[in-house]
mmCIF file of C-alpha atoms and ligand atoms in Angstrom:
data_model
loop_
_atom_site.group_PDB
_atom_site.id
_atom_site.type_symbol
_atom_site.label_atom_id
_atom_site.label_comp_id
_atom_site.label_asym_id
_atom_site.label_seq_id
_atom_site.Cartn_x
_atom_site.Cartn_y
_atom_site.Cartn_z
ATOM 1 C CA UNK T 1 -9.809 5.156 7.024
ATOM 2 C CA UNK T 2 -11.391 3.919 3.810
ATOM 3 C CA UNK T 3 -7.971 3.109 2.599
ATOM 4 C CA UNK T 4 -6.910 0.791 5.455
ATOM 5 C CA UNK T 5 -7.110 -2.952 5.566
ATOM 6 C CA UNK T 6 -7.094 -4.705 9.041
ATOM 7 C CA UNK T 7 -5.207 -8.160 9.275
ATOM 8 C CA UNK T 8 -6.775 -10.597 11.706
ATOM 9 C CA UNK T 9 -5.748 -14.073 13.014
ATOM 10 C CA UNK T 10 -8.496 -16.714 13.548
ATOM 11 C CA UNK T 11 -7.771 -19.802 15.391
ATOM 12 C CA UNK T 12 -9.992 -22.947 15.386
ATOM 13 C CA UNK T 13 -10.877 -24.950 18.575
ATOM 14 C CA UNK T 14 -9.914 -22.337 21.087
ATOM 15 C CA UNK T 15 -12.453 -20.909 23.558
ATOM 16 C CA UNK T 16 -11.046 -17.558 24.461
ATOM 17 C CA UNK T 17 -8.921 -14.942 22.573
ATOM 18 C CA UNK T 18 -5.159 -15.572 22.861
ATOM 19 C CA UNK T 19 -3.048 -12.394 23.086
ATOM 20 C CA UNK T 20 0.052 -12.302 20.891
ATOM 21 C CA UNK T 21 2.939 -11.308 23.331
ATOM 22 C CA UNK T 22 5.134 -9.915 20.535
ATOM 23 C CA UNK T 23 2.270 -7.790 19.190
ATOM 24 C CA UNK T 24 0.695 -5.967 22.078
ATOM 25 C CA UNK T 25 -3.053 -5.339 21.329
ATOM 26 C CA UNK T 26 -3.337 -8.130 18.865
ATOM 27 C CA UNK T 27 -4.959 -11.482 19.629
ATOM 28 C CA UNK T 28 -5.941 -14.598 17.936
ATOM 29 C CA UNK T 29 -9.694 -14.678 17.638
ATOM 30 C CA UNK T 30 -11.554 -17.909 18.313
ATOM 31 C CA UNK T 31 -13.338 -19.216 15.382
ATOM 32 C CA UNK T 32 -16.537 -19.700 17.416
ATOM 33 C CA UNK T 33 -16.419 -15.937 18.282
ATOM 34 C CA UNK T 34 -15.635 -14.751 14.832
ATOM 35 C CA UNK T 35 -19.124 -13.669 13.663
ATOM 36 C CA UNK T 36 -19.519 -11.314 16.777
ATOM 37 C CA UNK T 37 -16.060 -10.012 16.408
ATOM 38 C CA UNK T 38 -16.344 -9.195 12.657
ATOM 39 C CA UNK T 39 -19.734 -7.477 13.433
ATOM 40 C CA UNK T 40 -18.046 -5.251 16.021
ATOM 41 C CA UNK T 41 -15.072 -4.416 13.774
ATOM 42 C CA UNK T 42 -17.523 -3.355 11.118
ATOM 43 C CA UNK T 43 -19.393 -1.220 13.581
ATOM 44 C CA UNK T 44 -16.130 0.476 14.489
ATOM 45 C CA UNK T 45 -15.793 1.460 10.904
ATOM 46 C CA UNK T 46 -13.206 -0.947 9.503
ATOM 47 C CA UNK T 47 -13.852 -1.387 5.767
ATOM 48 C CA UNK T 48 -11.733 -4.352 4.891
ATOM 49 C CA UNK T 49 -10.219 -7.427 6.660
ATOM 50 C CA UNK T 50 -7.203 -9.597 5.594
ATOM 51 C CA UNK T 51 -7.856 -13.005 7.141
ATOM 52 C CA UNK T 52 -5.121 -15.443 8.349
ATOM 53 C CA UNK T 53 -6.070 -18.796 9.824
ATOM 54 C CA UNK T 54 -4.382 -20.546 12.670
ATOM 55 C CA UNK T 55 -4.785 -24.123 11.783
ATOM 56 C CA UNK T 56 -4.909 -27.236 14.134
ATOM 57 C CA UNK T 57 -4.871 -29.531 10.953
ATOM 58 C CA UNK T 58 -1.514 -28.811 9.532
ATOM 59 C CA UNK T 59 0.053 -31.399 7.233
ATOM 60 C CA UNK T 60 3.046 -31.475 4.546
ATOM 61 C CA UNK T 61 1.031 -29.846 1.836
ATOM 62 C CA UNK T 62 -1.316 -27.474 3.783
ATOM 63 C CA UNK T 63 -4.286 -29.075 2.147
ATOM 64 C CA UNK T 64 -6.757 -27.974 4.876
ATOM 65 C CA UNK T 65 -6.610 -24.538 3.211
ATOM 66 C CA UNK T 66 -8.379 -25.904 0.117
ATOM 67 C CA UNK T 67 -10.854 -28.037 1.932
ATOM 68 C CA UNK T 68 -14.333 -26.536 1.283
ATOM 69 C CA UNK T 69 -15.122 -27.338 4.972
ATOM 70 C CA UNK T 70 -11.680 -26.383 6.292
ATOM 71 C CA UNK T 71 -10.768 -23.305 8.429
ATOM 72 C CA UNK T 72 -10.013 -20.985 5.623
ATOM 73 C CA UNK T 73 -13.412 -21.573 3.896
ATOM 74 C CA UNK T 74 -15.283 -21.507 7.189
ATOM 75 C CA UNK T 75 -13.830 -18.264 8.385
ATOM 76 C CA UNK T 76 -14.499 -16.549 5.108
ATOM 77 C CA UNK T 77 -18.166 -17.691 5.033
ATOM 78 C CA UNK T 78 -18.549 -16.658 8.678
ATOM 79 C CA UNK T 79 -17.091 -13.194 8.154
ATOM 80 C CA UNK T 80 -19.081 -12.576 5.130
ATOM 81 C CA UNK T 81 -22.308 -13.600 6.891
ATOM 82 C CA UNK T 82 -21.561 -11.458 9.852
ATOM 83 C CA UNK T 83 -20.777 -8.283 7.751
ATOM 84 C CA UNK T 84 -21.735 -8.555 4.150
ATOM 85 C CA UNK T 85 -20.455 -5.038 3.249
ATOM 86 C CA UNK T 86 -17.025 -5.618 4.731
ATOM 87 C CA UNK T 87 -14.498 -6.391 2.085
ATOM 88 C CA UNK T 88 -12.986 -9.890 2.943
ATOM 89 C CA UNK T 89 -9.539 -10.494 1.622
ATOM 90 C CA UNK T 90 -8.228 -14.076 1.986
ATOM 91 C CA UNK T 91 -4.546 -14.381 2.351
ATOM 92 C CA UNK T 92 -3.654 -17.164 -0.143
ATOM 93 C CA UNK T 93 -0.716 -19.086 1.121
ATOM 94 C CA UNK T 94 0.114 -22.365 2.999
ATOM 95 C CA UNK T 95 2.598 -21.410 5.722
ATOM 96 C CA UNK T 96 -0.298 -21.403 8.320
ATOM 97 C CA UNK T 97 -1.357 -24.819 7.248
ATOM 98 C CA UNK T 98 1.808 -26.712 6.658
ATOM 99 C CA UNK T 99 3.516 -28.758 9.512
ATOM 100 C CA UNK T 100 6.978 -27.369 8.420
ATOM 101 C CA UNK T 101 5.837 -23.697 7.993
ATOM 102 C CA UNK T 102 6.889 -23.229 4.402
ATOM 103 C CA UNK T 103 4.705 -21.658 1.892
ATOM 104 C CA UNK T 104 4.115 -24.897 -0.130
ATOM 105 C CA UNK T 105 5.181 -28.541 0.155
ATOM 106 C CA UNK T 106 8.758 -29.420 0.668
ATOM 107 C CA UNK T 107 10.431 -31.871 -1.732
ATOM 108 C CA UNK T 108 14.239 -32.527 -1.577
ATOM 109 C CA UNK T 109 14.615 -29.453 0.804
ATOM 110 C CA UNK T 110 12.986 -27.198 -1.640
ATOM 111 C CA UNK T 111 9.550 -25.793 -2.155
ATOM 112 C CA UNK T 112 8.576 -26.944 -5.665
ATOM 113 C CA UNK T 113 7.127 -23.955 -7.652
ATOM 114 C CA UNK T 114 4.719 -25.701 -10.037
ATOM 115 C CA UNK T 115 2.940 -27.958 -7.512
ATOM 116 C CA UNK T 116 2.613 -24.937 -5.184
ATOM 117 C CA UNK T 117 1.002 -22.676 -7.776
ATOM 118 C CA UNK T 118 -1.464 -25.417 -8.641
ATOM 119 C CA UNK T 119 -2.385 -25.814 -5.002
ATOM 120 C CA UNK T 120 -2.712 -22.022 -4.719
ATOM 121 C CA UNK T 121 -5.218 -22.158 -7.576
ATOM 122 C CA UNK T 122 -7.279 -24.756 -5.535
ATOM 123 C CA UNK T 123 -7.134 -22.508 -2.446
ATOM 124 C CA UNK T 124 -8.128 -19.349 -4.290
ATOM 125 C CA UNK T 125 -11.232 -21.031 -5.771
ATOM 126 C CA UNK T 126 -12.260 -22.337 -2.360
ATOM 127 C CA UNK T 127 -11.840 -18.949 -0.855
ATOM 128 C CA UNK T 128 -13.870 -17.201 -3.607
ATOM 129 C CA UNK T 129 -16.548 -19.775 -3.495
ATOM 130 C CA UNK T 130 -16.839 -19.266 0.212
ATOM 131 C CA UNK T 131 -17.467 -15.603 -0.348
ATOM 132 C CA UNK T 132 -14.096 -13.840 -0.299
ATOM 133 C CA UNK T 133 -14.157 -10.582 -2.182
ATOM 134 C CA UNK T 134 -10.409 -10.647 -3.067
ATOM 135 C CA UNK T 135 -7.528 -13.288 -2.918
ATOM 136 C CA UNK T 136 -4.224 -12.241 -1.873
ATOM 137 C CA UNK T 137 -1.432 -14.713 -2.877
ATOM 138 C CA UNK T 138 1.577 -14.327 -0.581
ATOM 139 C CA UNK T 139 3.578 -17.391 -1.380
ATOM 140 C CA UNK T 140 5.998 -15.606 -3.823
ATOM 141 C CA UNK T 141 6.014 -18.446 -6.297
ATOM 142 C CA UNK T 142 6.902 -17.770 -9.975
ATOM 143 C CA UNK T 143 3.714 -17.605 -12.063
ATOM 144 C CA UNK T 144 1.449 -17.698 -9.031
ATOM 145 C CA UNK T 145 -0.856 -14.889 -10.282
ATOM 146 C CA UNK T 146 -1.322 -16.341 -13.857
ATOM 147 C CA UNK T 147 -2.087 -19.807 -12.252
ATOM 148 C CA UNK T 148 -4.646 -18.373 -9.765
ATOM 149 C CA UNK T 149 -6.165 -16.303 -12.614
ATOM 150 C CA UNK T 150 -6.540 -19.409 -14.778
ATOM 151 C CA UNK T 151 -8.084 -21.475 -11.879
ATOM 152 C CA UNK T 152 -10.656 -18.793 -11.017
ATOM 153 C CA UNK T 153 -11.567 -18.195 -14.582
ATOM 154 C CA UNK T 154 -11.944 -22.021 -15.212
ATOM 155 C CA UNK T 155 -14.158 -22.164 -11.925
ATOM 156 C CA UNK T 156 -16.486 -19.492 -13.246
ATOM 157 C CA UNK T 157 -15.045 -16.523 -11.355
ATOM 158 C CA UNK T 158 -13.474 -14.342 -14.084
ATOM 159 C CA UNK T 159 -14.182 -11.211 -12.116
ATOM 160 C CA UNK T 160 -12.616 -12.167 -8.844
ATOM 161 C CA UNK T 161 -9.732 -9.775 -8.019
ATOM 162 C CA UNK T 162 -6.216 -10.740 -7.063
ATOM 163 C CA UNK T 163 -4.253 -8.691 -4.788
ATOM 164 C CA UNK T 164 -0.718 -9.949 -5.396
ATOM 165 C CA UNK T 165 1.985 -9.659 -2.697
ATOM 166 C CA UNK T 166 4.384 -8.727 -5.425
ATOM 167 C CA UNK T 167 7.389 -7.063 -3.976
ATOM 168 C CA UNK T 168 7.763 -9.219 -0.788
ATOM 169 C CA UNK T 169 11.044 -9.301 0.795
ATOM 170 C CA UNK T 170 12.563 -12.096 2.892
ATOM 171 C CA UNK T 171 12.393 -9.704 5.734
ATOM 172 C CA UNK T 172 13.185 -9.967 9.433
ATOM 173 C CA UNK T 173 10.233 -7.693 10.173
ATOM 174 C CA UNK T 174 7.914 -10.722 9.894
ATOM 175 C CA UNK T 175 9.165 -12.112 13.187
ATOM 176 C CA UNK T 176 6.138 -11.342 15.312
ATOM 177 C CA UNK T 177 3.694 -12.511 12.678
ATOM 178 C CA UNK T 178 5.150 -16.056 12.829
ATOM 179 C CA UNK T 179 4.161 -16.162 16.479
ATOM 180 C CA UNK T 180 0.756 -14.674 15.800
ATOM 181 C CA UNK T 181 -0.066 -17.022 13.044
ATOM 182 C CA UNK T 182 1.391 -20.123 14.811
ATOM 183 C CA UNK T 183 3.889 -20.592 11.863
ATOM 184 C CA UNK T 184 6.778 -22.676 13.212
ATOM 185 C CA UNK T 185 9.112 -22.230 10.280
ATOM 186 C CA UNK T 186 12.127 -24.297 10.063
ATOM 187 C CA UNK T 187 14.803 -22.604 7.841
ATOM 188 C CA UNK T 188 14.023 -19.468 6.008
ATOM 189 C CA UNK T 189 12.224 -18.323 2.856
ATOM 190 C CA UNK T 190 15.131 -16.922 0.951
ATOM 191 C CA UNK T 191 14.585 -19.304 -2.009
ATOM 192 C CA UNK T 192 11.199 -17.751 -2.840
ATOM 193 C CA UNK T 193 11.011 -14.351 -1.076
ATOM 194 C CA UNK T 194 13.240 -11.541 -2.286
ATOM 195 C CA UNK T 195 16.511 -10.213 -1.224
ATOM 196 C CA UNK T 196 15.702 -7.046 0.818
ATOM 197 C CA UNK T 197 18.610 -5.056 -0.645
ATOM 198 C CA UNK T 198 17.768 -5.798 -4.191
ATOM 199 C CA UNK T 199 15.595 -2.951 -5.391
ATOM 200 C CA UNK T 200 15.584 -3.823 -9.102
ATOM 201 C CA UNK T 201 14.330 -7.290 -8.427
ATOM 202 C CA UNK T 202 11.467 -5.873 -6.438
ATOM 203 C CA UNK T 203 10.369 -3.711 -9.329
ATOM 204 C CA UNK T 204 10.724 -6.617 -11.834
ATOM 205 C CA UNK T 205 8.617 -8.950 -9.713
ATOM 206 C CA UNK T 206 5.812 -6.415 -9.509
ATOM 207 C CA UNK T 207 5.903 -5.793 -13.241
ATOM 208 C CA UNK T 208 5.691 -9.526 -13.840
ATOM 209 C CA UNK T 209 2.688 -9.781 -11.584
ATOM 210 C CA UNK T 210 1.039 -6.966 -13.493
ATOM 211 C CA UNK T 211 1.638 -8.794 -16.714
ATOM 212 C CA UNK T 212 0.136 -11.958 -15.271
ATOM 213 C CA UNK T 213 -3.175 -10.141 -14.529
ATOM 214 C CA UNK T 214 -2.837 -8.959 -10.967
ATOM 215 C CA UNK T 215 -5.503 -6.380 -9.936
ATOM 216 C CA UNK T 216 -3.469 -4.763 -7.150
ATOM 217 C CA UNK T 217 0.229 -5.006 -6.421
ATOM 218 C CA UNK T 218 1.641 -5.097 -2.887
ATOM 219 C CA UNK T 219 4.870 -3.965 -1.380
ATOM 220 C CA UNK T 220 5.770 -5.607 1.916
ATOM 221 C CA UNK T 221 7.171 -4.513 4.515
ATOM 222 C CA UNK T 222 6.047 -0.865 4.240
ATOM 223 C CA UNK T 223 8.280 1.835 5.760
ATOM 224 C CA UNK T 224 11.689 0.351 4.973
ATOM 225 C CA UNK T 225 10.604 -0.095 1.244
ATOM 226 C CA UNK T 226 9.149 3.448 0.533
ATOM 227 C CA UNK T 227 11.656 3.739 -2.383
ATOM 228 C CA UNK T 228 10.116 0.615 -3.941
ATOM 229 C CA UNK T 229 6.616 2.002 -3.579
ATOM 230 C CA UNK T 230 7.640 5.339 -5.063
ATOM 231 C CA UNK T 231 9.370 3.750 -8.012
ATOM 232 C CA UNK T 232 6.547 1.453 -8.693
ATOM 233 C CA UNK T 233 4.073 4.442 -8.554
ATOM 234 C CA UNK T 234 5.979 5.934 -11.458
ATOM 235 C CA UNK T 235 5.709 2.759 -13.529
ATOM 236 C CA UNK T 236 2.232 1.297 -13.093
ATOM 237 C CA UNK T 237 -1.413 2.349 -12.963
ATOM 238 C CA UNK T 238 -2.688 -0.429 -10.857
ATOM 239 C CA UNK T 239 -3.542 0.308 -7.198
ATOM 240 C CA UNK T 240 -0.540 -0.101 -4.923
ATOM 241 C CA UNK T 241 -0.976 -1.695 -1.534
ATOM 242 C CA UNK T 242 1.628 -1.497 1.317
ATOM 243 C CA UNK T 243 1.755 -3.860 4.277
ATOM 244 C CA UNK T 244 2.902 -2.187 7.484
ATOM 245 C CA UNK T 245 4.021 -5.510 8.920
ATOM 246 C CA UNK T 246 4.166 -7.172 12.342
ATOM 247 C CA UNK T 247 7.643 -5.984 13.157
ATOM 248 C CA UNK T 248 6.868 -2.473 12.272
ATOM 249 C CA UNK T 249 3.886 -2.589 14.532
ATOM 250 C CA UNK T 250 5.809 -4.146 17.344
ATOM 251 C CA UNK T 251 8.606 -1.512 17.096
ATOM 252 C CA UNK T 252 5.948 1.276 17.508
ATOM 253 C CA UNK T 253 4.078 -0.518 20.255
ATOM 254 C CA UNK T 254 7.105 -1.285 22.407
ATOM 255 C CA UNK T 255 8.699 2.000 21.960
ATOM 256 C CA UNK T 256 5.448 3.783 22.880
ATOM 257 C CA UNK T 257 4.993 1.471 25.936
ATOM 258 C CA UNK T 258 8.481 2.493 27.050
ATOM 259 C CA UNK T 259 7.568 6.213 26.752
ATOM 260 C CA UNK T 260 10.082 6.696 23.970
ATOM 261 C CA UNK T 261 7.503 7.547 21.112
ATOM 262 C CA UNK T 262 4.176 9.138 21.063
ATOM 263 C CA UNK T 263 2.076 6.405 19.450
ATOM 264 C CA UNK T 264 -0.810 8.321 17.747
ATOM 265 C CA UNK T 265 1.692 10.713 16.142
ATOM 266 C CA UNK T 266 3.986 8.012 14.985
ATOM 267 C CA UNK T 267 1.124 6.060 13.479
ATOM 268 C CA UNK T 268 -0.119 9.108 11.669
ATOM 269 C CA UNK T 269 3.343 9.894 10.443
ATOM 270 C CA UNK T 270 4.373 6.325 9.292
ATOM 271 C CA UNK T 271 0.978 5.693 7.501
ATOM 272 C CA UNK T 272 1.184 9.210 6.087
ATOM 273 C CA UNK T 273 4.730 8.551 4.711
ATOM 274 C CA UNK T 274 3.528 5.328 3.062
ATOM 275 C CA UNK T 275 0.720 7.225 1.424
ATOM 276 C CA UNK T 276 3.136 10.013 0.322
ATOM 277 C CA UNK T 277 5.447 7.426 -1.347
ATOM 278 C CA UNK T 278 2.470 6.395 -3.510
ATOM 279 C CA UNK T 279 0.442 3.621 -1.781
ATOM 280 C CA UNK T 280 -3.318 3.605 -2.348
ATOM 281 C CA UNK T 281 -4.250 1.097 0.349
ATOM 282 C CA UNK T 282 -2.396 0.119 3.542
ATOM 283 C CA UNK T 283 -2.557 -3.044 5.551
ATOM 284 C CA UNK T 284 -2.045 -2.149 9.192
ATOM 285 C CA UNK T 285 -2.657 -3.613 12.624
ATOM 286 C CA UNK T 286 -3.480 -0.121 13.750
ATOM 287 C CA UNK T 287 -6.557 -0.028 11.465
ATOM 288 C CA UNK T 288 -9.138 -0.712 14.107
ATOM 289 C CA UNK T 289 -7.664 1.887 16.580
ATOM 290 C CA UNK T 290 -7.818 4.330 13.799
ATOM 291 C CA UNK T 291 -11.367 3.476 12.983
ATOM 292 C CA UNK T 292 -12.323 4.053 16.560
ATOM 293 C CA UNK T 293 -10.251 7.118 17.252
ATOM 294 C CA UNK T 294 -9.943 8.842 13.956
ATOM 295 C CA UNK T 295 -6.726 9.446 12.166
HETATM 296 C C1 LIG H 301 2.853 -15.366 4.622
HETATM 297 C C2 LIG H 301 2.724 -14.157 5.089
HETATM 298 C C3 LIG H 301 3.584 -13.514 6.085
HETATM 299 C C4 LIG H 301 3.084 -12.254 6.420
HETATM 300 C C5 LIG H 301 1.899 -12.090 5.716
HETATM 301 N N1 LIG H 301 1.709 -13.316 4.966
HETATM 302 C C6 LIG H 301 4.839 -14.126 6.707
HETATM 303 C C7 LIG H 301 6.034 -14.625 5.879
HETATM 304 O O1 LIG H 301 6.109 -14.443 4.721
HETATM 305 O O2 LIG H 301 6.803 -15.189 6.528
HETATM 306 C C8 LIG H 301 3.795 -11.374 7.316
HETATM 307 C C9 LIG H 301 2.927 -10.195 7.790
HETATM 308 C C10 LIG H 301 3.438 -9.478 8.987
HETATM 309 O O3 LIG H 301 4.622 -9.627 9.419
HETATM 310 O O4 LIG H 301 2.707 -8.782 9.621
HETATM 311 N N2 LIG H 301 1.681 -15.966 4.319
#
């Protein structure tokens, strides 16, 4: 249980939790109920949260995400206040805050790398100043780890850790997440995320992030990419994080609901396999159930 991170979705300006149809058991938490929610999750035994905001103030750059009074900063502050011992990880990206759903601004039909990494630096500083323990850049821009490290150092946070989504594939397994996070993506992310079938590129990207100063490296999705986790484990000493993503969760939930799979056993087996491959930490939407019921 100590190795699991629970991803949550927080929406501003709603009064009641909103179930996510494609992810049974997952709901968007109203910002106004966040403190109570975080307290109860901590009481259940969850040790770390990855936070995603569902913004009502989207614009072409996603600038609400680096507004010190915007949703991202507020939810980090509230979560930290509610459960100071819980590790709060702030997903550092723009796709929940841009009106086109891309992970940065769009210019001439492209997401410009250098502007985006500068903005990621602004967002990371705001998240850390709000109290986040770790920032987790997931935009897959070149040089994003170095840019964030530089911005955090310059803002007086040289010790703030970076959990880099490093080997992140342009995967169809993120489908349910897009609904959960209210990301209405037009197009795809193939110009910045990686080709799912190119294993060598996945290793190269993680090694680059290590060289740029990442403190953790993440492989995402989890189960279809156990080979990447295992190969990385042999090459690096940094902690490896794996993300059992929304599509993996949905497959298990719907198959279990249809009576085809035994959910607790499958959860145990899939997370165990990710560990066996070499991951130290796992992001999973099953984390709260496991905290309550045991592994
Ligand atoms: C992007 C982000 C995504 C996920 C986590 N961070 C979606 C994407 O890259 O399109 C997916 C997680 C999941 O599917 O559970 N900020």
